[in-house]
Coordinates of C-alpha atoms in Angstrom, one line a residue:
Chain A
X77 CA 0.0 0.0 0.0
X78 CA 1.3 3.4 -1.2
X79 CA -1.1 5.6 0.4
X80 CA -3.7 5.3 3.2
X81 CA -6.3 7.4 4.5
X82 CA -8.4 6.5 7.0
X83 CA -11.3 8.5 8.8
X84 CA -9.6 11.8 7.6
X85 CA -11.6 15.1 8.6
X86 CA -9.8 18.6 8.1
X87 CA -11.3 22.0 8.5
X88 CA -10.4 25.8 6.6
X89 CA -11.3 28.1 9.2
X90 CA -14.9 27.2 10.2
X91 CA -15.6 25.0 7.3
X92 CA -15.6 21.6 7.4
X93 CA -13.7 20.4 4.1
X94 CA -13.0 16.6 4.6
X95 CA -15.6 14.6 6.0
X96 CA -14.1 11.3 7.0
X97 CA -11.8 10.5 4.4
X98 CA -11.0 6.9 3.5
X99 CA -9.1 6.4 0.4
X100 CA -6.4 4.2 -0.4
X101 CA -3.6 4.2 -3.1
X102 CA -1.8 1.1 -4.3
X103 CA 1.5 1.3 -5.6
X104 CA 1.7 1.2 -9.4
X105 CA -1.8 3.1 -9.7
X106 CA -3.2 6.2 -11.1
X107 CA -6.1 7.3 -8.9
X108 CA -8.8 9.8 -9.5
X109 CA -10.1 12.1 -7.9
X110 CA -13.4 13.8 -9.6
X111 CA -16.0 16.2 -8.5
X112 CA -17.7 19.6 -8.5
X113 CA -16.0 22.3 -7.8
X114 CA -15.0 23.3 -3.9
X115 CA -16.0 19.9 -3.1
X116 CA -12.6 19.5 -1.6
X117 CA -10.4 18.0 -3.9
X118 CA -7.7 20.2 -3.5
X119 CA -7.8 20.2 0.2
X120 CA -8.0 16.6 0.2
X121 CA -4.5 16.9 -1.3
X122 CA -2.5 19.7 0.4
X123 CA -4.1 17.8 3.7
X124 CA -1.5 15.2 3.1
X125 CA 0.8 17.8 3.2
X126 CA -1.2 18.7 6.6
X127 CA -2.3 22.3 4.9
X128 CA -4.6 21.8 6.8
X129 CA -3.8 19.9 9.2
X130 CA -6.1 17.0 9.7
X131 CA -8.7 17.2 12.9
X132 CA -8.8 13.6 13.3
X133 CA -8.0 10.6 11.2
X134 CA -4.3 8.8 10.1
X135 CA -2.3 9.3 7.2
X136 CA 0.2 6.2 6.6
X137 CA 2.5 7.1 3.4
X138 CA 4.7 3.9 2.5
X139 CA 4.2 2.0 6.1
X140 CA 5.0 5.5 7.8
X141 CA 2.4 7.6 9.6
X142 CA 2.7 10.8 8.8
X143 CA -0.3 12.7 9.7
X144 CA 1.3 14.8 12.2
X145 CA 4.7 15.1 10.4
X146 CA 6.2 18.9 9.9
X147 CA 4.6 20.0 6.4
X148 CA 8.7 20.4 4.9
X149 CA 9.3 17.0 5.8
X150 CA 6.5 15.3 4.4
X151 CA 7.9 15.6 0.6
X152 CA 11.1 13.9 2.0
X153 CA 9.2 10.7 2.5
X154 CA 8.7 10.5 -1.4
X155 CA 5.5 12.8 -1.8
X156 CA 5.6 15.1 -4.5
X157 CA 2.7 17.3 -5.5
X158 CA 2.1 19.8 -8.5
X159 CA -0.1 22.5 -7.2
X160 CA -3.2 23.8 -8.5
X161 CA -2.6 26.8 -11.0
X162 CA 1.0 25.3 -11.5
X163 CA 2.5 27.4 -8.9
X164 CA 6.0 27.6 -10.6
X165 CA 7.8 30.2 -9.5
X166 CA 7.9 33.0 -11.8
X167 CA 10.4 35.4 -11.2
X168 CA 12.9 32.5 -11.5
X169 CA 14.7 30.7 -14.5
X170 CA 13.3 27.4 -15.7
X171 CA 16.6 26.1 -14.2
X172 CA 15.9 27.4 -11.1
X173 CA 12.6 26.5 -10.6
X174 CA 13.8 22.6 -11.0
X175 CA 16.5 23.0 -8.9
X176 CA 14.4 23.9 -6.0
X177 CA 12.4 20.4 -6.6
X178 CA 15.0 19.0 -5.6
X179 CA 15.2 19.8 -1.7
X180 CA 16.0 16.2 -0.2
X181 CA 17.0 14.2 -3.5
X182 CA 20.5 13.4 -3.7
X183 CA 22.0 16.4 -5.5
X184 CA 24.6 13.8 -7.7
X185 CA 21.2 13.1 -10.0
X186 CA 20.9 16.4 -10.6
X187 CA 22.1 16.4 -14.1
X188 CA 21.3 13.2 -14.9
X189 CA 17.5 14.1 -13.9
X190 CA 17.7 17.4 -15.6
X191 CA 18.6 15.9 -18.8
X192 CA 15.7 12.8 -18.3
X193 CA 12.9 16.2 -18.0
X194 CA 14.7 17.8 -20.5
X195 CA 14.2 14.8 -22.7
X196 CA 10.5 14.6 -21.3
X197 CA 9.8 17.9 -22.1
X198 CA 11.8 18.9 -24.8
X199 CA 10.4 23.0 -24.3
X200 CA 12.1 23.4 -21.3
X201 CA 15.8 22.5 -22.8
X202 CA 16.2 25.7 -25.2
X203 CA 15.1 27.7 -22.3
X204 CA 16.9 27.0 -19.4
X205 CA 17.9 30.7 -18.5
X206 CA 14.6 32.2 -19.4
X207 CA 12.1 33.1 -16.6
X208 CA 9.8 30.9 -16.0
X209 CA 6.7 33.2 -15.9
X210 CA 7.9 34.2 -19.4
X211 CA 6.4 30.8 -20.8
X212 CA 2.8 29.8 -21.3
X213 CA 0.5 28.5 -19.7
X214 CA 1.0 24.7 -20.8
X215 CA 4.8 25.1 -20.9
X216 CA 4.3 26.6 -17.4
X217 CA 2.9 23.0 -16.4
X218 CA 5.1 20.6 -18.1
X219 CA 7.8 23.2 -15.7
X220 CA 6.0 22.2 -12.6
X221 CA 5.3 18.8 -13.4
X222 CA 8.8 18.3 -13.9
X223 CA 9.6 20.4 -10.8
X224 CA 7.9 17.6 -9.0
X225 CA 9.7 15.0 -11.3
X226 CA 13.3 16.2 -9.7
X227 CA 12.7 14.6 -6.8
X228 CA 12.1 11.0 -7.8
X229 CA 9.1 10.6 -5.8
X230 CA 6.8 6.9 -4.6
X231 CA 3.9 9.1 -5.1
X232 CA 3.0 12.0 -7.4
X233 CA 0.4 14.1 -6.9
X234 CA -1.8 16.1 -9.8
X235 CA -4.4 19.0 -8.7
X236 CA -6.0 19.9 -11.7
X237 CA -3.1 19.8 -14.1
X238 CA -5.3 20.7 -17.4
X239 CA -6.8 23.4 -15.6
X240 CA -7.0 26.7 -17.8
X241 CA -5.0 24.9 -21.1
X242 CA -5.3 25.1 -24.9
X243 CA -6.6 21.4 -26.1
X244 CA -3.0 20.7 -27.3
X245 CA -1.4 20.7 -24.1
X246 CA -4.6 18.8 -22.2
X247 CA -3.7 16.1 -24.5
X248 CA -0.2 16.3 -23.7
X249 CA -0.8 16.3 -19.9
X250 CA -3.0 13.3 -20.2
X251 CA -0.3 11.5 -22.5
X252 CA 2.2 12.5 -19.4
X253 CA 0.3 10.6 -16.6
X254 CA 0.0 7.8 -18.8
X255 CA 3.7 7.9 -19.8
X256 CA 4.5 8.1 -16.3
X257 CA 2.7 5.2 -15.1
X258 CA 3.3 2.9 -17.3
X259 CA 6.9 3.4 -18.5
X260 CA 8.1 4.5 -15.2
X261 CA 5.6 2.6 -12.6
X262 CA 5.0 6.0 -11.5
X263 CA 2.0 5.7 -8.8
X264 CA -0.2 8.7 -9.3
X265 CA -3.1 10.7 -7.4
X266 CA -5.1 12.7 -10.5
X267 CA -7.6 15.2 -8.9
X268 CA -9.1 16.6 -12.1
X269 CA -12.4 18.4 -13.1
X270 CA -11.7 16.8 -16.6
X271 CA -13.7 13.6 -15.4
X272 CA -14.1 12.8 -18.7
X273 CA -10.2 12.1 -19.4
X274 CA -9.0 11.2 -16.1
X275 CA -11.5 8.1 -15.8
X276 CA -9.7 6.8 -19.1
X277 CA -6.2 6.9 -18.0
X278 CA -7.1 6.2 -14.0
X279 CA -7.1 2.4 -12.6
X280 CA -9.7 3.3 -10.0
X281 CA -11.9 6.7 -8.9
X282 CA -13.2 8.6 -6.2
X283 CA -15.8 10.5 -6.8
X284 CA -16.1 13.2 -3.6
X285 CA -19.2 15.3 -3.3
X286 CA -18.8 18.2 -0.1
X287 CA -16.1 16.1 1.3
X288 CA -17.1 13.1 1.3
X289 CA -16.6 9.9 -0.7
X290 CA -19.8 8.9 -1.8
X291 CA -18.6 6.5 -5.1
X292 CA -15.4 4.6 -6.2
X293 CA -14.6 2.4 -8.2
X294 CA -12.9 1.2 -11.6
X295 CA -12.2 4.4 -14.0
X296 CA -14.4 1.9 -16.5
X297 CA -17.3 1.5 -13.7
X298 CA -18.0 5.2 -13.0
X299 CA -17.5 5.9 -16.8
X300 CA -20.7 3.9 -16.8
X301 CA -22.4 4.8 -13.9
X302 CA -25.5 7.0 -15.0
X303 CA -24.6 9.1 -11.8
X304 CA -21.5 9.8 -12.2
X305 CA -22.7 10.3 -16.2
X306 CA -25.4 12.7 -15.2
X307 CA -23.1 14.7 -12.7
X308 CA -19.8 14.9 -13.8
X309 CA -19.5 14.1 -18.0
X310 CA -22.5 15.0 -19.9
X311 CA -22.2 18.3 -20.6
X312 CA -20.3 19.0 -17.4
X313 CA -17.2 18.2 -18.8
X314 CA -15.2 20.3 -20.9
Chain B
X279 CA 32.0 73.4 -6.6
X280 CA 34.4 71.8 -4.0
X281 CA 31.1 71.8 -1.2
X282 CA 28.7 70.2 -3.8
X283 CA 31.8 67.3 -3.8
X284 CA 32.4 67.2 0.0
X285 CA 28.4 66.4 0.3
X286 CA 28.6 64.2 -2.3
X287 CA 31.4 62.5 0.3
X288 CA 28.9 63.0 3.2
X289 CA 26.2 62.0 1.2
X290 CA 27.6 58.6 -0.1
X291 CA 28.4 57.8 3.6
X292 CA 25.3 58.5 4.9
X293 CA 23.8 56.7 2.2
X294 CA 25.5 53.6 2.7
X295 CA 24.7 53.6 5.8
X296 CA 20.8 53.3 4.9
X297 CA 20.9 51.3 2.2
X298 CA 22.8 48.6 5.0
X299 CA 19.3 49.4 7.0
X300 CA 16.9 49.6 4.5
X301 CA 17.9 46.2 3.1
X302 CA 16.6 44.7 6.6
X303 CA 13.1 46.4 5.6
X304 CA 13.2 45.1 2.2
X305 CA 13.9 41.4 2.8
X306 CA 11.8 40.8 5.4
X307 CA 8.5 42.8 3.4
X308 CA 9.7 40.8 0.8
X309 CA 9.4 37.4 2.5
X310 CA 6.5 38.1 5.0
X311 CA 4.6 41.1 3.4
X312 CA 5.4 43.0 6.4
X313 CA 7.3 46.1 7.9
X314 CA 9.5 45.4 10.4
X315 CA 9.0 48.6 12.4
X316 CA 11.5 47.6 14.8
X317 CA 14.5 47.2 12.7
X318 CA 15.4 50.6 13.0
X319 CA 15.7 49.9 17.0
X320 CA 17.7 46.9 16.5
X321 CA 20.2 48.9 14.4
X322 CA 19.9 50.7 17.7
X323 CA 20.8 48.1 19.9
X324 CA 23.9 47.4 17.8
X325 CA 25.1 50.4 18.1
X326 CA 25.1 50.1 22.2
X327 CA 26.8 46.7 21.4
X328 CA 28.9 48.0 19.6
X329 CA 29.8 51.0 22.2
X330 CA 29.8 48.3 25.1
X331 CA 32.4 46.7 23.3
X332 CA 34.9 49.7 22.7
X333 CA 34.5 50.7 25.7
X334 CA 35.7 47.1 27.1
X335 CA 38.2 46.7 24.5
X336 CA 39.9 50.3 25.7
X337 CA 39.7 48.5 29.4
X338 CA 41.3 45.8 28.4
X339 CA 44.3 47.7 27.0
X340 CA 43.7 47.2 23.3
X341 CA 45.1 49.9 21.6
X342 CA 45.1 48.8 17.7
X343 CA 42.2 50.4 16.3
X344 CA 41.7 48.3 13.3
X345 CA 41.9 45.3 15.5
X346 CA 39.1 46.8 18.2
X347 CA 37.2 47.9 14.9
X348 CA 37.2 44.1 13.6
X349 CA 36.2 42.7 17.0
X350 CA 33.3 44.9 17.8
X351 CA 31.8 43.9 14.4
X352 CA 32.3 40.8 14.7
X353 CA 30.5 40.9 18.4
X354 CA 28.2 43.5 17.1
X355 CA 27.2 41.1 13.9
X356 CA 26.5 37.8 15.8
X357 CA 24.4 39.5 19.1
X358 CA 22.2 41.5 16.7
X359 CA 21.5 38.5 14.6
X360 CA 20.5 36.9 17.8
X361 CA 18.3 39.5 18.3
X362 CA 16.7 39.5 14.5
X363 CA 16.3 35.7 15.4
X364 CA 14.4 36.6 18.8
X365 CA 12.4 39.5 17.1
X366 CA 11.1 37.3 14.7
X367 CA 10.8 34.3 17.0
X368 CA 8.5 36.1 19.7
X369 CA 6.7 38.9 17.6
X370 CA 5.9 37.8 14.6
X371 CA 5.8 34.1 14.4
X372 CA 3.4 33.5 17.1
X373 CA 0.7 35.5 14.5
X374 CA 2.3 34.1 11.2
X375 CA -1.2 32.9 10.5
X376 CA -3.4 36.0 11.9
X377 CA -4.5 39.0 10.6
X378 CA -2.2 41.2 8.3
X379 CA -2.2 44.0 11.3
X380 CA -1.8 42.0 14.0
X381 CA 2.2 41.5 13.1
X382 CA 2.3 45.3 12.5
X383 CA 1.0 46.5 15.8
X384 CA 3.4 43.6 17.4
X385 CA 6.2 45.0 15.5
X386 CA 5.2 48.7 16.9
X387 CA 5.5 47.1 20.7
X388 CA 8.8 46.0 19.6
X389 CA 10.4 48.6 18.8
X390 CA 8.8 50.7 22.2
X391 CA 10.1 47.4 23.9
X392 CA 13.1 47.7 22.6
X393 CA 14.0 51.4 22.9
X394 CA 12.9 51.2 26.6
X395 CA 14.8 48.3 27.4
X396 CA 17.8 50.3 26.4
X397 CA 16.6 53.4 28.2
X398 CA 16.2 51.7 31.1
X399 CA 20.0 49.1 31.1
X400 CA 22.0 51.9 29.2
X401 CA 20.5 55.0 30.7
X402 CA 18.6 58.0 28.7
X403 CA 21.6 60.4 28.1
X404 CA 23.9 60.4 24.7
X405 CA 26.5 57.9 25.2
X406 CA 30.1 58.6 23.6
X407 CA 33.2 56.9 22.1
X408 CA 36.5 58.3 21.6
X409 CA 37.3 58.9 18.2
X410 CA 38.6 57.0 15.7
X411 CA 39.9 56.9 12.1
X412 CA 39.5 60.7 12.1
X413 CA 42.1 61.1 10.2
X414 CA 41.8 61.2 6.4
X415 CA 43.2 62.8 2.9
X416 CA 42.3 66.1 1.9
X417 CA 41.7 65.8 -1.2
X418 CA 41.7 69.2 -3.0
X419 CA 41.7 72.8 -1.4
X420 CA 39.5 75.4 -3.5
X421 CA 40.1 79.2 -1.4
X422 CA 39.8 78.7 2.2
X423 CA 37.1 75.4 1.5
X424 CA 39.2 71.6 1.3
X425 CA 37.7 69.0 0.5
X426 CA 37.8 65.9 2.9
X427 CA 37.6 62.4 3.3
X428 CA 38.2 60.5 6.4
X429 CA 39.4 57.3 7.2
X430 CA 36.1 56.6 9.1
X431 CA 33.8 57.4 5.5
X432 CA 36.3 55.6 3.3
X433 CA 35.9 52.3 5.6
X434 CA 32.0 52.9 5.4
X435 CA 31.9 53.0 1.7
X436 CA 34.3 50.5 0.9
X437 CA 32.7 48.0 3.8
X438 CA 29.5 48.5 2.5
X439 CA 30.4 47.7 -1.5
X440 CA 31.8 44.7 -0.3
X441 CA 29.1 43.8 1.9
X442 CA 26.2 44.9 -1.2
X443 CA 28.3 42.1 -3.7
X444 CA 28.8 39.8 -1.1
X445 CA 24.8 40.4 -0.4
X446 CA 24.1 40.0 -3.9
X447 CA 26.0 37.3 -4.7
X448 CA 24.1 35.1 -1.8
X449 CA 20.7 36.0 -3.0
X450 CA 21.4 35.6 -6.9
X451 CA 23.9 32.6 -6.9
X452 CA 23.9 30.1 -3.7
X453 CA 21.5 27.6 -2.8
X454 CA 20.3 30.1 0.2
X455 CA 19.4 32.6 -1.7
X456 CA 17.3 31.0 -4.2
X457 CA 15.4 29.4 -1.5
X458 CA 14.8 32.7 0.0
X459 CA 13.5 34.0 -3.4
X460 CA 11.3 30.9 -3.6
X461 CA 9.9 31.9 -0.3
X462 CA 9.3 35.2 -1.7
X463 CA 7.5 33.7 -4.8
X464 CA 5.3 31.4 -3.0
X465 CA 6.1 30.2 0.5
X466 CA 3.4 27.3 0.8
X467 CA 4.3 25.6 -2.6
X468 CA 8.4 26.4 -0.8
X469 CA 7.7 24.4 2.0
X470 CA 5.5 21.4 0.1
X471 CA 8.9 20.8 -1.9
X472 CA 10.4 20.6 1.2
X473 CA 11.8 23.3 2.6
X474 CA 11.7 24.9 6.1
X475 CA 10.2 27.9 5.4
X476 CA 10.4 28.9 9.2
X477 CA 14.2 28.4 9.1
X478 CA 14.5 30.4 5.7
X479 CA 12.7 33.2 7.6
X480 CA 14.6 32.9 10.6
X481 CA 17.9 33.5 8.5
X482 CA 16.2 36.2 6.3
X483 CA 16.2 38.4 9.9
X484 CA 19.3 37.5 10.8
X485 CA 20.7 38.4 7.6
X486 CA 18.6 41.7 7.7
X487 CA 20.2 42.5 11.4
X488 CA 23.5 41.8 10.4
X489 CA 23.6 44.4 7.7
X490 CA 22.1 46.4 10.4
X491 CA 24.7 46.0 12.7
X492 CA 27.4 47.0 10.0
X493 CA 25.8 50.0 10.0
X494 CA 25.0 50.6 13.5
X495 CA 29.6 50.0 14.0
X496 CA 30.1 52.4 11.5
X497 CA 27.9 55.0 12.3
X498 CA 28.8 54.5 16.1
X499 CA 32.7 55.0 14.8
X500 CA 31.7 57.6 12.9
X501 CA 29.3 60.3 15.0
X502 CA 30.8 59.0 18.4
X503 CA 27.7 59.3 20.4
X504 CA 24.4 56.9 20.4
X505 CA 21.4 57.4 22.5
X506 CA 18.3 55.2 22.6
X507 CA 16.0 57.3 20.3
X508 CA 18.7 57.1 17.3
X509 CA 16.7 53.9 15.9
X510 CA 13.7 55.5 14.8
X511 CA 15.1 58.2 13.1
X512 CA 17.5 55.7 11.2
X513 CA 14.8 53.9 10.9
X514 CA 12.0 56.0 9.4
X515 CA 14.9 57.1 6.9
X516 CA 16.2 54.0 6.0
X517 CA 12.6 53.0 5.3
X518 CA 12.3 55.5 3.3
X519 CA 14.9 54.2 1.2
X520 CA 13.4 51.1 0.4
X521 CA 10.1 52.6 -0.5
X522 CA 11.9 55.0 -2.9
X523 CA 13.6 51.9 -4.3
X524 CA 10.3 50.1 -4.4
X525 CA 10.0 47.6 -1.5
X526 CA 10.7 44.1 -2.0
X527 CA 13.9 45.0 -4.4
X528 CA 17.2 44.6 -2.7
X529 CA 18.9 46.8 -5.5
X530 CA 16.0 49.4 -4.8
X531 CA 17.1 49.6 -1.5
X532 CA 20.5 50.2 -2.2
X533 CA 19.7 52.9 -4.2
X534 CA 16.8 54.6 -2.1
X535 CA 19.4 54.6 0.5
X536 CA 22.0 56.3 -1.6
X537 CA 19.6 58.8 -2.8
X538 CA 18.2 59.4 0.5
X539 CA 22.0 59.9 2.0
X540 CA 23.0 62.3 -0.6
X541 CA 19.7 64.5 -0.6
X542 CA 20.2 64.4 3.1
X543 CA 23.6 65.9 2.6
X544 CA 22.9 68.5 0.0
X545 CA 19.8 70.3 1.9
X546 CA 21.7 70.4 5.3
X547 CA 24.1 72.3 3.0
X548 CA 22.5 74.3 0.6
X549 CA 19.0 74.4 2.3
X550 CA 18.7 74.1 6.0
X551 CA 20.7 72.0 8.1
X552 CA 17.7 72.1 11.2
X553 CA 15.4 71.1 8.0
X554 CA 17.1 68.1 6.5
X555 CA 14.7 65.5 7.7
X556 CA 11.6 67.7 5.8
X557 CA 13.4 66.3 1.9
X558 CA 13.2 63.0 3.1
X559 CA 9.9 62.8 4.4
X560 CA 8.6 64.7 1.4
X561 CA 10.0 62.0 -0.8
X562 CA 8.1 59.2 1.3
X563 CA 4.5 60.5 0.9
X564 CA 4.9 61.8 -3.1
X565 CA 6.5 58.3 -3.5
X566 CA 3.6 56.4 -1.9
X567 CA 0.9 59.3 -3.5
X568 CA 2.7 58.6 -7.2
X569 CA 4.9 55.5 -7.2
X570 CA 3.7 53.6 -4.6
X571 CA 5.8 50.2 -6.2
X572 CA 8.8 52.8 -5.9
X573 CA 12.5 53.2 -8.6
X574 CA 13.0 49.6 -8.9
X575 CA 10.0 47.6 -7.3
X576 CA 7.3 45.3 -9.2
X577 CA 3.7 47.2 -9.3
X578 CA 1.5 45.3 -7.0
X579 CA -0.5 42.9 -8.9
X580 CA -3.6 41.1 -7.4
X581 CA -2.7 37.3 -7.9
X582 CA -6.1 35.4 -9.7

């Protein structure tokens, strides 16, 4: 087991975000994560990196419990996450920005992990000394997936990584995870409004509705599930 | 002619000295979003370190005053980073996650704390050194007016180039420094790839305080007298500075402060010597009423 969650509430100021959270990760999988918007998705996430800290409940990452473990040392367990809106920093070069994913990864792989996303994402290479808020939107997350990349995580986290991009680079992103995970064994956590896409590249689903879990299942089972249809792809989708 | 180049002298000195300051101000807006309001007093408290020291170096029979100057800063540097690091530590991190005034009011109480504390230990009245490095090379005479530099101004400026590359170099080019600018960028994201944001903080005000202390040495060396109240006027001036360079921008602040110094200079000269704080002060508010991001500084944009 990669990743388990069990009973997990966590609160943002006087809401209740997570309502009992119990979701597991096996290693080797892409998960999913779908639902509406603020239905906690990305707190679900950033909650493993205890922003916010969880009320109650356990996190166990890789045999470890790390639920109350300081939120810079949580990525040294093999967590890596690329943040909602990309988050790369932008008054910093490309080379810059991937040498700060590298915080705890043994800084002899530098190059030879610079050249491996530079070979991933071939935009990056011609623009090493170029500020990273000079490049667009897509470029700006193949930056901060590779970011994440540096580190050579277990477990790699997406929030909404086709948020906000042209068609071109959704593809791309989708062609990525998949990439990832099956070239690499790379286990994955997908949180994505694109429900459509991310339940035909995820091995199983959650489907959380005001933070809660109320469906899971195979990505091909909730592609099928009226429900989930109705909800979350039929026009919903986009 | 010769007096517009001895206040350019003046000025450049004095300037130095709060561009060491108002680099204190800049880096920690520029990593927390706020003012430290009580920098200026712990540029204060250097200087008492730093008098506290001469005076026990003179007791102790130490008569070489390059090796006295080199001790006291070296005293003066680590127990004002100490105090950056306890500013920070009891202040401002307790309401790291309050309301945007509630570090501001703290940092107020501060600064009263620490002026009082002073007051009270050191006494109220104006404390001297004997003088040092008051020697110097007169440069050119023009009629009865020479024009002068000191040792003392010729250590300040030279110190304080040395210390502005050194600065620059650890922001721009070491592993430090571009963690610091990451905690600029985005402090959250910093710490989810796995850095101590507290710690990078922690350093940013001990950095910020050592530059501070520089300055509090030299202008201690320089005037010969401190008293508890000369914090807030360095301060407020050296604030100043980085506004005028646009806060946030660590080159801004080394030119606010220049600017600040030598327009300082040039009114107590050619103006009013009892009116010298009015240009300064005038240049804060048409700066915040007309360029509130300042020379150098990146215009406030809301982030979507």
């Amino acid at each position: 087991m990669m990743l388990q969650m069990t009973g997990v509430h966590a609160h943002y100021g006087h809401v209740h975000a997570l309502r009992g959270i119990d979701l597991s990760v096996q290693v080797g999988e892409v998960v999913t994560l779908i639902g509406a918007n603020g239905a906690g998705k990305s707190t679900l996430m950033t909650s493993l990196f205890g922003a916010p800290r969880c009320s109650s409940g356990q996190i166990i990452f890789d045999g470890e419990d790390i639920t109350r473990l300081p939120t810079h040392q949580i990525s040294h367990r093999g967590i890596a996450l690329v943040p909602e809106g990309r988050r790369i920093y932008p008054r910093m070069t490309i080379l810059e920005n991937l040498q700060m994913g590298v915080s705890y990864a043994d800084p002899s792989n530098f190059e030879v992990d610079l050249k491996r996303m530079e070979a991933l994402f071939p935009i990056l290479e011609s623009r090493r000394h170029q500020a990273a808020g000079t490049l667009s939107g897509g470029e700006q997350q193949m930056l901060a997936i590779a970011r994440a990349l540096m580190s050579r995580p277990k477990l790699l986290l997406l929030d909404e990584p086709s948020l906000g991009l042209a068609p071109l680079y959704i593809r791309k992103v989708f062609e990525i995870i998949q990439e990832l995970n099956r070239d690499y064994g790379m286990t994955i956590l997908l949180v994505e409004q694109n429900a459509n896409h991310a339940l035909k590249v995820a091995h199983r689903a959650y489907v959380l509705q005001h933070g809660e879990i109320v469906l899971s299942g195979t990505g091909q089972e909730l592609l099928s599930d009226p429900a989930v249809r109705a909800a979350y792809l039929d026009g919903g989708s986009h | 002619m010769a007096q517009a180049l001895q206040q350019l002298i003046n000025g450049l000195t004095l300037g130095s000295v709060y561009g060491l300051i108002a680099i204190g101000y800049t880096m920690v807006y520029g990593i927390i979003g706020m003012i430290n309001f009580a920098h200026g007093d712990v540029y204060m408290v250097s200087a008492f370190i730093a008098v506290t020291t001469f005076t026990l170096l003179a007791a102790l029979g130490v008569s070489s005053v390059p090796l006295a100057l080199l001790v006291v800063l070296v005293v003066a540097v680590l127990f004002t980073s100490a105090y950056g690091w306890t500013v920070e530590r009891t202040a401002y991190r307790p309401l790291r996650n309050s309301t945007r005034l509630a570090p501001l009011i703290s940092a107020i109480g501060m600064s009263i704390f620490l002026q009082n504390m002073v007051q009270v230990t050191q006494g109220a009245r104006v404390k001297p050194v004997p003088p040092m490095l008051s020697d110097g090379i007169t440069l050119f005479t023009s009629g009865s007016y020479s024009v002068r530099i000191s040792s003392a101004q010729i250590l300040i400026i030279v110190l304080t180039v040395v210390l502005m590359a050194g600065f620059t170099w650890l922001i721009t080019r070491t592993a430090f420094g571009r963690q610091q600018r990451a905690c600029e960028q985005d402090r959250l994201v910093t710490a989810f790839l796995g850095y101590n944001v507290d710690r990078i903080i922690s350093l940013t005000f001990m950095i910020g305080a050592a530059l501070a202390a520089v300055a509090g040495v030299m202008v201690t060396m320089y005037y010969g007298v401190v008293d508890f109240y000369i914090g807030f006027v360095a301060g407020i001036k050296a604030f100043t500075a980085a506004v005028l360079g646009g806060v946030g921008s660590l080159p801004g602040a080394m030119l606010g402060g220049l600017i600040i110094g030598l327009l300082e200079s040039f009114w107590a000269s050619y103006l009013s010597p009892e009116y010298k704080d009015i240009g300064t002060f005038v240049i804060l508010i048409m700066v915040l009423m007309f360029r509130p991001s300042g020379l150098l500084g990146r215009p406030e944009v809301e982030k979507v």
